[in-house]
Coordinates of C-alpha atoms and ligand atoms in Angstrom, one line a residue:
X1 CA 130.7 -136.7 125.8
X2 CA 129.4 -138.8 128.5
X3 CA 128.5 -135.9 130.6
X4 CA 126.4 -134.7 127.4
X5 CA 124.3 -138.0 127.3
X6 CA 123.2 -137.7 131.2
X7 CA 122.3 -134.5 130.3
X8 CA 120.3 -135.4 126.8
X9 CA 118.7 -137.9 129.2
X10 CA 117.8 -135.9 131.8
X11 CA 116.4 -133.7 129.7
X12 CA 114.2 -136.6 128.2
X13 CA 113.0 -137.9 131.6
X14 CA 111.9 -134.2 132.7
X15 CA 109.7 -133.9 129.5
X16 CA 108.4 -137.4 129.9
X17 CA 107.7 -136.3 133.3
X18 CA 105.9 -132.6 132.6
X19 CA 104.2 -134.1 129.9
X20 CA 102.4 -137.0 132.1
X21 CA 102.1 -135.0 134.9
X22 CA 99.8 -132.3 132.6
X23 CA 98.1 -135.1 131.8
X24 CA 96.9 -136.2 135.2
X25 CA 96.2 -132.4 135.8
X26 CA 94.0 -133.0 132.6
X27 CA 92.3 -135.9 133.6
X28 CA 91.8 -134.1 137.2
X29 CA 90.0 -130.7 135.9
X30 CA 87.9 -132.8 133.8
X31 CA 86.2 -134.3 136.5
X32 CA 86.8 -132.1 139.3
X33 CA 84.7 -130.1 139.9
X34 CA 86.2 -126.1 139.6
X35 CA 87.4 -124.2 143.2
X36 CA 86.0 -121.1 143.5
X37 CA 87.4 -117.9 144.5
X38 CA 85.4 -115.2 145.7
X39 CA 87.0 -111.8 145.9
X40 CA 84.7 -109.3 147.8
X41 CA 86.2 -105.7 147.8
X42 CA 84.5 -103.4 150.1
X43 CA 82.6 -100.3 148.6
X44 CA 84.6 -100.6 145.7
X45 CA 82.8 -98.5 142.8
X46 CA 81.5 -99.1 139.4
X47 CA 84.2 -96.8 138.1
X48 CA 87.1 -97.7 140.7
X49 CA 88.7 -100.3 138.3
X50 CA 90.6 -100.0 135.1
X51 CA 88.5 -102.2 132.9
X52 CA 85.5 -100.1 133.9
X53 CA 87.0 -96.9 132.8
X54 CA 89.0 -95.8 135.6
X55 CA 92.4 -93.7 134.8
X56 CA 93.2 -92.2 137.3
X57 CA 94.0 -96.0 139.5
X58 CA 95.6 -99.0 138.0
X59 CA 94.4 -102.2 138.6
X60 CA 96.3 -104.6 136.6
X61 CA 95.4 -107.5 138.6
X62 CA 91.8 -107.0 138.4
X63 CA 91.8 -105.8 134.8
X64 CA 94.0 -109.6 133.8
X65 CA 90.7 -111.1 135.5
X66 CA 88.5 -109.4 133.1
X67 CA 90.8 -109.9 130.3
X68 CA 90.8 -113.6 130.3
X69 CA 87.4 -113.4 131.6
X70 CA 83.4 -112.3 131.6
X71 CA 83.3 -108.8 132.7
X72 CA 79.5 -107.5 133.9
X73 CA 78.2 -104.4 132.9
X74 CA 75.0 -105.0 134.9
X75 CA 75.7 -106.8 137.8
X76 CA 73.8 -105.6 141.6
X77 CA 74.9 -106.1 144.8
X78 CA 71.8 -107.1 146.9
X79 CA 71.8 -103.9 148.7
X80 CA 73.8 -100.2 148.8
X81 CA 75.1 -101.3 152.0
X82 CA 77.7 -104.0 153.8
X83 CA 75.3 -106.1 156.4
X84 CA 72.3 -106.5 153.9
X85 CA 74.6 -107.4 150.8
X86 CA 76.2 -110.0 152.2
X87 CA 73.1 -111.2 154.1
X88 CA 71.8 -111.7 150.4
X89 CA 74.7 -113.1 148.7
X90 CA 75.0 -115.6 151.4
X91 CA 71.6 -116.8 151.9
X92 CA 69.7 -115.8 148.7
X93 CA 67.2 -114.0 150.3
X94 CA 66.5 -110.4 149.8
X95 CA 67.5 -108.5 153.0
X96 CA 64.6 -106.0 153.5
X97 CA 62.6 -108.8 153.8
X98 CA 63.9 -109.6 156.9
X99 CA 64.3 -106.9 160.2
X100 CA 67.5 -106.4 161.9
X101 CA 69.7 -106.6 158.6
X102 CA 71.1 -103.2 158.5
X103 CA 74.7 -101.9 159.3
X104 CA 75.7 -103.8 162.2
X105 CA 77.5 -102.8 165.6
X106 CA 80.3 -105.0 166.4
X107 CA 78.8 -106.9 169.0
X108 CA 75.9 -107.8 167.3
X109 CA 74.0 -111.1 167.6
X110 CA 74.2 -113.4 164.4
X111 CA 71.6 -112.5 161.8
X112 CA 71.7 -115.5 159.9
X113 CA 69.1 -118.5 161.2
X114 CA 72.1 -121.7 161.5
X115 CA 69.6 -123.8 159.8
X116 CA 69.2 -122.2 156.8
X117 CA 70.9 -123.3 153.5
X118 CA 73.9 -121.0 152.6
X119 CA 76.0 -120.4 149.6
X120 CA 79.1 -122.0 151.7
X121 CA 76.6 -124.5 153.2
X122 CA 75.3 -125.8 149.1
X123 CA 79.7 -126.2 148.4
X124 CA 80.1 -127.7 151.4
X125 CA 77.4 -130.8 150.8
X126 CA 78.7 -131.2 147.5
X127 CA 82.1 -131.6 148.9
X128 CA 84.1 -128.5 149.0
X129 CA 86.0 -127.4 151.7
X130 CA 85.0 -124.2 152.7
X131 CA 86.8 -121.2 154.3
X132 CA 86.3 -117.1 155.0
X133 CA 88.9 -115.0 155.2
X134 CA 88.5 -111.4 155.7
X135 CA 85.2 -109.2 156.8
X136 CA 82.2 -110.8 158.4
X137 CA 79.9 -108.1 159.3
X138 CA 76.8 -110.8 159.6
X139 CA 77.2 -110.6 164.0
X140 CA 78.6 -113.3 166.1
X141 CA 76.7 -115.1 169.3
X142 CA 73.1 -114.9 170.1
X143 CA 71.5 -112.0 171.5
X144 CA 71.8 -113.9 175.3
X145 CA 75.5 -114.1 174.7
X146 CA 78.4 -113.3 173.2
X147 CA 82.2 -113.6 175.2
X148 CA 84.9 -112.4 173.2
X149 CA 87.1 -113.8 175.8
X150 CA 85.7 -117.5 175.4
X151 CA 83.9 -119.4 172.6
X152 CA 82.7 -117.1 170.0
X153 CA 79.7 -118.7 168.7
X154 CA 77.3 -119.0 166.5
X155 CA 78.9 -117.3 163.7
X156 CA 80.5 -118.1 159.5
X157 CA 81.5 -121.8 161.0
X158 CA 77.8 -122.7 161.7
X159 CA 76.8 -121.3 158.9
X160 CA 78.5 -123.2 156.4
X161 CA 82.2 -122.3 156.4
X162 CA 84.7 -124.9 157.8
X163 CA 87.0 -122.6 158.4
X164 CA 87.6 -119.1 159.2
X165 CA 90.0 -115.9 159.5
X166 CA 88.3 -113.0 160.4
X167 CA 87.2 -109.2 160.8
X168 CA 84.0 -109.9 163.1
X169 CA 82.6 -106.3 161.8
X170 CA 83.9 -103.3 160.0
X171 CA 87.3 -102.4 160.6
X172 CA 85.8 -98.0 162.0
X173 CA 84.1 -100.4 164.5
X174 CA 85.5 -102.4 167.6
X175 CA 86.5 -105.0 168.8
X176 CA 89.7 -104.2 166.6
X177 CA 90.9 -107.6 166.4
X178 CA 90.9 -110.8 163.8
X179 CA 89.0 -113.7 165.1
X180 CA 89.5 -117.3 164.2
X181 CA 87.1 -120.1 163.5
X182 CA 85.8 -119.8 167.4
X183 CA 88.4 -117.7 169.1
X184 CA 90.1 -114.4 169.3
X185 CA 94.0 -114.4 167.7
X186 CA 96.4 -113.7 170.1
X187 CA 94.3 -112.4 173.1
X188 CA 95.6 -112.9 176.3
X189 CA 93.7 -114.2 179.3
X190 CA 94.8 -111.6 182.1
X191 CA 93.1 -108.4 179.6
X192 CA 89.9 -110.0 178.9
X193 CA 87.9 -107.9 176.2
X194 CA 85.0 -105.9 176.8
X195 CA 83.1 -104.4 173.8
X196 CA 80.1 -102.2 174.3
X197 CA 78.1 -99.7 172.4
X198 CA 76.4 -97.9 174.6
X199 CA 76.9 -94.3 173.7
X200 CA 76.4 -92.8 177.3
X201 CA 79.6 -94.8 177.9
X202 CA 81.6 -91.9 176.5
X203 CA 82.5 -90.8 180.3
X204 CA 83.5 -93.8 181.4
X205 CA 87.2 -94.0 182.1
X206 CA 88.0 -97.9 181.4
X207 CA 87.4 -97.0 178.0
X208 CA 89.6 -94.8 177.6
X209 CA 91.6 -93.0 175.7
X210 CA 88.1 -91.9 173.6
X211 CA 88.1 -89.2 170.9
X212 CA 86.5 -87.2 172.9
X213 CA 89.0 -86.5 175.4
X214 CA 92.2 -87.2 173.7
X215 CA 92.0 -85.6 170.3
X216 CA 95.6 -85.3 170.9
X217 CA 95.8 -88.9 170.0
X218 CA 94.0 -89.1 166.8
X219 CA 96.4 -89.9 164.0
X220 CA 92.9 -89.6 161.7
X221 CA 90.4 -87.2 162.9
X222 CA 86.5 -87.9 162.4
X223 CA 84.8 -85.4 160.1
X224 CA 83.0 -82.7 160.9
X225 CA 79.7 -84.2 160.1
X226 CA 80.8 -87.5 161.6
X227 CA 78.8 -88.3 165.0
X228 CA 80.3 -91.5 165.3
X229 CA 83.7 -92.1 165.0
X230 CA 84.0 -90.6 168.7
X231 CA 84.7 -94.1 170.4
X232 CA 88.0 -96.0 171.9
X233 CA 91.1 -95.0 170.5
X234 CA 93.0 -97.9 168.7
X235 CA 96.6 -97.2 166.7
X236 CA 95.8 -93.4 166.5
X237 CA 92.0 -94.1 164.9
X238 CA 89.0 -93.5 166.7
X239 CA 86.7 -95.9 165.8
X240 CA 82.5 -96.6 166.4
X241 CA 82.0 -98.1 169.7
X242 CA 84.2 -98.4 173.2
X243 CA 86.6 -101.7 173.9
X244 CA 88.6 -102.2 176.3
X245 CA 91.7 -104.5 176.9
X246 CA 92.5 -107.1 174.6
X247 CA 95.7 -105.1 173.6
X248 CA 97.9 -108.3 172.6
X249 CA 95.5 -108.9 170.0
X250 CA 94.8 -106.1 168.4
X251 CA 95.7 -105.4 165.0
X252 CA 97.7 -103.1 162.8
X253 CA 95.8 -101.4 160.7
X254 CA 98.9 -101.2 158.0
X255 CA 99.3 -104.8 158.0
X256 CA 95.4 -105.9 157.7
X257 CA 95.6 -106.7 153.9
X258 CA 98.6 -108.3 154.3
X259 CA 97.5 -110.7 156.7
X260 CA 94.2 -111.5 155.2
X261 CA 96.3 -112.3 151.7
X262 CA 98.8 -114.2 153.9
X263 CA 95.7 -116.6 155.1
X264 CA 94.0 -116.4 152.2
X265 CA 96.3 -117.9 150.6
X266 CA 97.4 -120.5 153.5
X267 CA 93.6 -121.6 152.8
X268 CA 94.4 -122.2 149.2
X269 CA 97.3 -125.0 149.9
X270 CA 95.9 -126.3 152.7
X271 CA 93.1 -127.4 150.1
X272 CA 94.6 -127.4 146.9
X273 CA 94.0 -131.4 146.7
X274 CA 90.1 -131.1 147.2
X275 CA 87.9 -128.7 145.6
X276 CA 87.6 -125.7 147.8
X277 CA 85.4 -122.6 148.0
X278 CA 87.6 -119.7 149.2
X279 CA 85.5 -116.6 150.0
X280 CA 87.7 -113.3 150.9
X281 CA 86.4 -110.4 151.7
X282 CA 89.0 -107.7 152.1
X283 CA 89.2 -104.8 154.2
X284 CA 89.9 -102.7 151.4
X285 CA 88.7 -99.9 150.2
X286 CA 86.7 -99.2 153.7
X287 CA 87.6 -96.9 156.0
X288 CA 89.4 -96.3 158.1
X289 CA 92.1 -96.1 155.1
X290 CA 95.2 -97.3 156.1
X291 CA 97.3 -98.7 153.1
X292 CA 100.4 -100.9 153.9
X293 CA 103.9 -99.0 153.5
X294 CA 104.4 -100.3 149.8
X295 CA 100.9 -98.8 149.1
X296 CA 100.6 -95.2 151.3
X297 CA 101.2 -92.2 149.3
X298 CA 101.8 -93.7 145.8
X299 CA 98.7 -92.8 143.9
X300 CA 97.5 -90.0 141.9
X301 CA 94.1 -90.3 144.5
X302 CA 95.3 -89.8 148.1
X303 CA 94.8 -92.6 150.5
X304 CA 91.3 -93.9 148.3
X305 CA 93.9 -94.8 145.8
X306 CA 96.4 -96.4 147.8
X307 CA 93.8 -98.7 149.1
X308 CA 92.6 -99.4 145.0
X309 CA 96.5 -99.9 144.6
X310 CA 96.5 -102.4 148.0
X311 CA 93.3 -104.4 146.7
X312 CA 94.5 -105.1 143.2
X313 CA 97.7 -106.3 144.7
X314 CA 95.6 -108.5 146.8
X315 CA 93.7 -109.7 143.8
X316 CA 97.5 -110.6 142.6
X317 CA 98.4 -112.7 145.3
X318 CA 95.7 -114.7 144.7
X319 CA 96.6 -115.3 141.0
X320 CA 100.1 -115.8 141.8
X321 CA 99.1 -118.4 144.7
X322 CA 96.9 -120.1 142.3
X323 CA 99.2 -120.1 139.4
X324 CA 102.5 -121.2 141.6
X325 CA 100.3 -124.2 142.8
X326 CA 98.8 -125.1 139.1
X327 CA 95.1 -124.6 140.3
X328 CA 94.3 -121.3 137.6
X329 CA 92.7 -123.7 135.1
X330 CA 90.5 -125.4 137.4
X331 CA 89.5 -122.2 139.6
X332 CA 87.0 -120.5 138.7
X333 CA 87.4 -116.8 140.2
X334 CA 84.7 -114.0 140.9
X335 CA 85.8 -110.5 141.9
X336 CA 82.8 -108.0 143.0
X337 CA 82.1 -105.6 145.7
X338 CA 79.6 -105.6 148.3
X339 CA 77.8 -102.1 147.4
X340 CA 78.8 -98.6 145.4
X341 CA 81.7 -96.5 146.4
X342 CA 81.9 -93.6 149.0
X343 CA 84.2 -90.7 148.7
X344 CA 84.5 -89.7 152.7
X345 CA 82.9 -91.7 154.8
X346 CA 83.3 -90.8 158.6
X347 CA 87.2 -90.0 158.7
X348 CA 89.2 -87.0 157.2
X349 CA 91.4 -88.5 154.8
X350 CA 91.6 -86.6 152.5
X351 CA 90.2 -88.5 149.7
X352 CA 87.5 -85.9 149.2
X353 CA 90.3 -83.5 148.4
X354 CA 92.2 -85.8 146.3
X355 CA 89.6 -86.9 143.9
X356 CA 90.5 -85.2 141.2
X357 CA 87.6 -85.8 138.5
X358 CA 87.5 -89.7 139.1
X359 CA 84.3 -91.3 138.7
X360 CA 83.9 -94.1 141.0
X361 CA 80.4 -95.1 140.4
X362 CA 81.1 -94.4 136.4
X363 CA 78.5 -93.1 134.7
X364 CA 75.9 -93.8 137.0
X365 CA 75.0 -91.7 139.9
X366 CA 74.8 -92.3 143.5
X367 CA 76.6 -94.3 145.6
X368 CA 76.8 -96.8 148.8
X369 CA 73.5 -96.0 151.1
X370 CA 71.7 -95.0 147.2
X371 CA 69.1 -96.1 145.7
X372 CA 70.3 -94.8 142.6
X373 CA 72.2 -97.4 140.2
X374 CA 75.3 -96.2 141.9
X375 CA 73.9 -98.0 145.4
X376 CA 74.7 -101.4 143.9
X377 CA 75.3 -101.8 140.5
X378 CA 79.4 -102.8 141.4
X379 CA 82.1 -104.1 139.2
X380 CA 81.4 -108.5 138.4
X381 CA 84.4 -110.1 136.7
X382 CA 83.7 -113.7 136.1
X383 CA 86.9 -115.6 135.3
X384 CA 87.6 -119.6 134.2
X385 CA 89.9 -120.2 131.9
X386 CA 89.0 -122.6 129.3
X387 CA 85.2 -122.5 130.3
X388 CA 84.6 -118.7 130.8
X389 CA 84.8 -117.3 127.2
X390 CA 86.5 -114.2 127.4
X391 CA 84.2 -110.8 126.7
X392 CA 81.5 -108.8 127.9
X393 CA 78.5 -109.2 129.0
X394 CA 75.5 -106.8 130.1
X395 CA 73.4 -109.3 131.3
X396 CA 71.9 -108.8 134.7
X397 CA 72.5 -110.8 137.3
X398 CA 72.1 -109.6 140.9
X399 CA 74.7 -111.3 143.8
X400 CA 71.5 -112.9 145.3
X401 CA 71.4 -115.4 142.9
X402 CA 75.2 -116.7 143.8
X403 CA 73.4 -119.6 145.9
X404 CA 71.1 -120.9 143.3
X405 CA 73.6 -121.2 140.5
X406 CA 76.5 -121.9 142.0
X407 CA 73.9 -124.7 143.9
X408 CA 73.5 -125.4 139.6
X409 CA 76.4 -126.0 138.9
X410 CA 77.8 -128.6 141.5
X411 CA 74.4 -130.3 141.1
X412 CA 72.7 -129.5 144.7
X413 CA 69.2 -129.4 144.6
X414 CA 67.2 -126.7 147.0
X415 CA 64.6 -126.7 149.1
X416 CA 61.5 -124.8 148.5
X417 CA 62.0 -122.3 151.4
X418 CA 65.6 -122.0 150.3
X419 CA 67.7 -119.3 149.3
X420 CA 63.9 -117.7 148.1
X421 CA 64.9 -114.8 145.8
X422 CA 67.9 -116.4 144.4
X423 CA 67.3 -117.1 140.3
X424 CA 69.7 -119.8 138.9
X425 CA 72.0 -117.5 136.7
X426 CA 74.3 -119.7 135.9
X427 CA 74.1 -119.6 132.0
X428 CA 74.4 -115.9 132.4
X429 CA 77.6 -116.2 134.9
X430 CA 79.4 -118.3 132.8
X431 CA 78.5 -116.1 129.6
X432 CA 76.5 -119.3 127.7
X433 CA 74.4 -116.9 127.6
X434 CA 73.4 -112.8 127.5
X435 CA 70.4 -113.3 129.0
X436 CA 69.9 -112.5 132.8
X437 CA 67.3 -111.8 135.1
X438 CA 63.7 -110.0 133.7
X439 CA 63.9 -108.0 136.4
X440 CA 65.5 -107.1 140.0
X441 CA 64.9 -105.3 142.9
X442 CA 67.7 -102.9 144.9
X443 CA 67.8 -101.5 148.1
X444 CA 69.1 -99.1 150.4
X445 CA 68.7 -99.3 154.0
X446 CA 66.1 -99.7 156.1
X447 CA 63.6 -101.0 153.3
X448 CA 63.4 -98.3 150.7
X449 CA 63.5 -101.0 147.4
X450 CA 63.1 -100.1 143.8
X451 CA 62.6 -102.2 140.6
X452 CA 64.8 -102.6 137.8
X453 CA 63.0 -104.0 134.5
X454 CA 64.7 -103.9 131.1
X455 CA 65.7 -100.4 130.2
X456 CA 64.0 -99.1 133.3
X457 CA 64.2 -98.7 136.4
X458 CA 61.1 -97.4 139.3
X459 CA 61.9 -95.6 142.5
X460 CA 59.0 -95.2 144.5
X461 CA 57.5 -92.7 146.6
X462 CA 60.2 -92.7 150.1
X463 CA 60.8 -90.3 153.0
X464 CA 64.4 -89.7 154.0
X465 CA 67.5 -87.1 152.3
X466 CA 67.8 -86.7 148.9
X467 CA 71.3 -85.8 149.8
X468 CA 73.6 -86.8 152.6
X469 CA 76.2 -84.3 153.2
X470 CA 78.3 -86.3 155.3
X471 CA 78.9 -88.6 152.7
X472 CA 78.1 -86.3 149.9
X473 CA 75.9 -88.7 148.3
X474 CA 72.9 -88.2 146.2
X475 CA 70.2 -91.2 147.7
X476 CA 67.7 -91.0 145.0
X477 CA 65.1 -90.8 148.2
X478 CA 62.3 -88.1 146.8
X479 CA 58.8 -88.4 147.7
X480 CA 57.8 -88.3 144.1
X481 CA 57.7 -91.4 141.9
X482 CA 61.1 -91.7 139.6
X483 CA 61.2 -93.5 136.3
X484 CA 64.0 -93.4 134.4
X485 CA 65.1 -95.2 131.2
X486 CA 68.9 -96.3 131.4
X487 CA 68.8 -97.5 127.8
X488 CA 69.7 -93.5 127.2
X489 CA 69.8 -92.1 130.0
X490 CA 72.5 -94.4 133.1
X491 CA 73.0 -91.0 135.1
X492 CA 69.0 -91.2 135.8
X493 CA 68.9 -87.8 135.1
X494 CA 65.3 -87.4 133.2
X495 CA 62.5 -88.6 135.1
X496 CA 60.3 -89.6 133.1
X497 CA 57.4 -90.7 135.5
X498 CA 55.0 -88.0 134.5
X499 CA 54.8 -89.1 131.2
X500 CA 54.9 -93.0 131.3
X501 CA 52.3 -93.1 133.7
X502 CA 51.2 -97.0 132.2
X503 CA 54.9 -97.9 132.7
X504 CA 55.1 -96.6 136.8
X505 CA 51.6 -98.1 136.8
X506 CA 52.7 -101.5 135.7
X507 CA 56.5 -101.5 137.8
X508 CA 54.9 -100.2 140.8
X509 CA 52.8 -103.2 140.4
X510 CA 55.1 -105.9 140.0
X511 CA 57.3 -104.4 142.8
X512 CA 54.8 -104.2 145.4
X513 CA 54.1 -108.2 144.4
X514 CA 57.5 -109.0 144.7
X515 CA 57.7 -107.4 148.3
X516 CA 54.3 -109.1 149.0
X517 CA 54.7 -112.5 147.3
X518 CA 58.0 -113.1 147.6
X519 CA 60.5 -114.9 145.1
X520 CA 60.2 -114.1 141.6
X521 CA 61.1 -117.2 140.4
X522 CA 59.5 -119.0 137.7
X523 CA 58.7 -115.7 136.0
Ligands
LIG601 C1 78.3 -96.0 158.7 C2 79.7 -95.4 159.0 C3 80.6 -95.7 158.0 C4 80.7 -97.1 157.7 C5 79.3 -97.7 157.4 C6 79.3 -99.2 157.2 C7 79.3 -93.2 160.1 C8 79.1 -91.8 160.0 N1 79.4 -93.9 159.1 O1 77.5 -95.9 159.8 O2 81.9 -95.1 158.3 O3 81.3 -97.8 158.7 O4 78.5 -97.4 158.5 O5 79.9 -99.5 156.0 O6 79.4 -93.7 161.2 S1 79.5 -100.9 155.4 O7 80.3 -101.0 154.2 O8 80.0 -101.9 156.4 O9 78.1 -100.9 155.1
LIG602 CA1 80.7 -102.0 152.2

């Protein structure tokens, strides 16, 4: 009997206690101001994720995000490629207005000016502690100097981030190791790095072994189209570019994802007191494919669906970090990609062959390096439970104006000369509203833009392949003006610039303004 009483009382005390401790958590999320997570998948498609219509990959993770959340039907990257997307999303500039933004080599300078305003730099001022973890791909050091083997510097920390984990390029290009905040992991003194990318350097013999003369040694072979996969040799996978020593801290390609999740979510308690912005930009799904050993061989797609499989799981840890830590009501969480999807892209890996009828730019056609919708129109799930209203929205909202309305909603003010094409869409993110921008402008590398306005969209006059067989991917580049009218027709599959000759008149217009003028706000 008395044993029963201690245990009606303990019972008592721990609802008491669950009870006032929700309350505080209350209290907390209605004045704190909301983390953010940013997930940032790597040419992940349009038509790569379950709630967009994929059936052939399951993404349950990403498809409870859109459930409980805003789900985009119209949402750009800044560009069809990595380098120029994130240069936008980070500093709310269009890329092609600057030189020097395209695809960088891995031991590029920094591209983005230290004193300019940043996404990370707006959280940061309005107190949130701010971390990367994952791909970089922006360049590290100044053109005068760059040591891999000392102080790595400037790079994301002076441009905003307090903290970072990361991939200082792609993960086809070298140096193959993760760099932290200022350093490389792991790297020992006595086998100092050397990076270079110097193509004559394919004879020289301290960069060996090179695909060139060890083909033996390739676990994944380049494609046949492929002229640059041809560099050092690291864990069986030739990758873009020559390095040399630095073997202690080299990664494993199988384990990537799981160490970026593993810091990813390290970030996450390390800040769960304060309100943090995490932004993690995975690996996944760019080659060179490598899924971990839970992931590799399990899909219906090859090795492109492994990856899908490895990122959703990603997305997963995320939500199971911020559920086990009580931070999913006040987080708000984005997931996107940084440009359209890409079947084969450099390596043999049999994703091509595996396909199988999936879609993964959906409807639309194109792809990453296109100028078509499939360059950048990407998956955007917007999720906040109990401020997000669930649904879907076909606003458009392009990544460049991140800056601007995140800068909105923890009350920063900008500058004049900053973040210049970014459009406060903040209404539209957070799904107050259907209403998004009048018009945008997408890209594909080096400057080829074209002009999205209400139902249509204008490709001018360019030079450069209508279709690149390496990649297999239709570019939308024809030296003929192109006017299509998504409303009916998403593929862009009529052009119907011969006959709206007042419409091309009037978009060609307003895009060569925008290119001339600049920033399109107060339109
Ligand atoms: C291309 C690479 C491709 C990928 C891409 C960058 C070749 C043939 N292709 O040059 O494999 O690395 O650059 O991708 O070398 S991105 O997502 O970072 O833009
Ligand atoms: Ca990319």
């Amino acid at each position: 009997m008395r044993n029963l009483s201690y245990v009606i009382l303990a019972v008592v005390f721990a609802g008491i206690f669950l009870v006032s401790s929700n309350v505080v958590r209350a209290a907390d999320s209605g004045e704190r101001k909301p983390n953010i997570v940013f997930i940032y998948g790597d040419d992940v498609g349009y038509g790569d994720i379950g709630c967009y219509g994929a059936t052939k990959v399951a993404t349950p993770n990403i498809d409870r995000l859109a459930k409980n959340g805003l789900r985009f039907t119209d949402a750009h990257c800044t560009s069809a490629t990595c380098t120029p997307s994130r240069y936008g999303i980070l500093t709310g500039e269009y890329p092609w207005r600057k030189n020097g933004t395209g695809v960088l080599p891995g031991n590029a300078a920094l591209i983005i000016d230290p004193t300019r305003t940043t996404w990370p730099a707006i959280l940061r001022k309005a107190g949130y502690g701010t971390g990367i973890v994952g791909k970089w791909h922006l360049g590290l050091g100044t053109e005068a100097h760059l040591d891999w083997n000392g102080e790595i510097s400037p790079g994301p920390l002076e441009v905003g981030f307090d903290e970072g984990f990361f991939i200082p390029a792609t993960v086809d290009r070298v140096p193959c190791v993760f760099v932290e905040n200022h350093r490389v992991v792991g790297l020992d003194a006595k086998d100092p790095i050397e990076v270079r990318y110097d193509a004559q350097l394919d004879d020289a013999p301290e960069f060996e072994p090179m695909a060139k003369h060890h083909p033996d040694l390739m676990a994944l072979k380049p494609s046949v189209l492929d002229k640059d996969h041809f560099g050092t040799i690291i864990n069986g996978i030739p990758r873009i570019g020559f390095m040399h020593g630095g073997r202690s801290s080299r990664w494993v390609d199988e384990k990537i994802e799981d160490t970026l999740n593993q810091k990813a979510v390290e970030f996450i308690e390390r800040h769960k007191d304060k309100p943090f912005f995490l932004y993690f930009a995975t690996h996944d799904i760019h080659v060179p494919r490598v899924p971990g050993k839970q992931f590799a061989g399990k899909s219906e797609l090859g090795v492109r669906g492994d990856v899908i499989d490895e990122l959703d799981a990603s997305t997963g840890a995320i939500l199971a970090a911020l559920d086990r830590l009580n931070l999913t009501g006040n987080t708000l969480v984005i997931f996107s990609s940084d440009n359209g999807p890409v079947i084969g892209d450099g390596y043999d890996d049999g994703a091509v062959e595996h396909l199988d009828g999936h879609r993964a730019a959906g409807a639309f056609r194109g792809g990453k390096y296109s100028l078509l919708e499939g360059g950048t129109r990407v998956p955007l799930i917007v999720n906040w439970p109990g401020h997000v209203k669930a649904g879907v929205s076909e606003a458009m909202v392009d990544q460049v104006d991140f800056p601007a309305s995140f800068a909105a909603m923890v009350g920063q003010k900008l500058g004049h000369d900053d973040a210049p094409d970014s459009l406060n869409m903040l209404p539209a993110l957070l799904g107050e509203t259907q209403v998004g921008r009048e018009s945008l402008v997408e890209h594909a590398q080096p400057k080829r833009i074209a002009l999205r306005e209400g139902r249509w969209k204008y490709i001018p006059p360019t030079d450069g392949l209508a279709f690149l067989p390496s990649t297999r991917t239709e570019t939308g580049f024809s030296s003929h003006e192109q006017l299509y009218d998504l409303s009916n027709d998403p593929g862009e599959k009529n052009n119907l610039a011969g006959q709206k000759a007042d419409v091309v008149k009037q978009l060609a217009a307003k895009l060569n303004r925008i290119r001339d003028e600049g920033a399109q706000s107060g339109e």
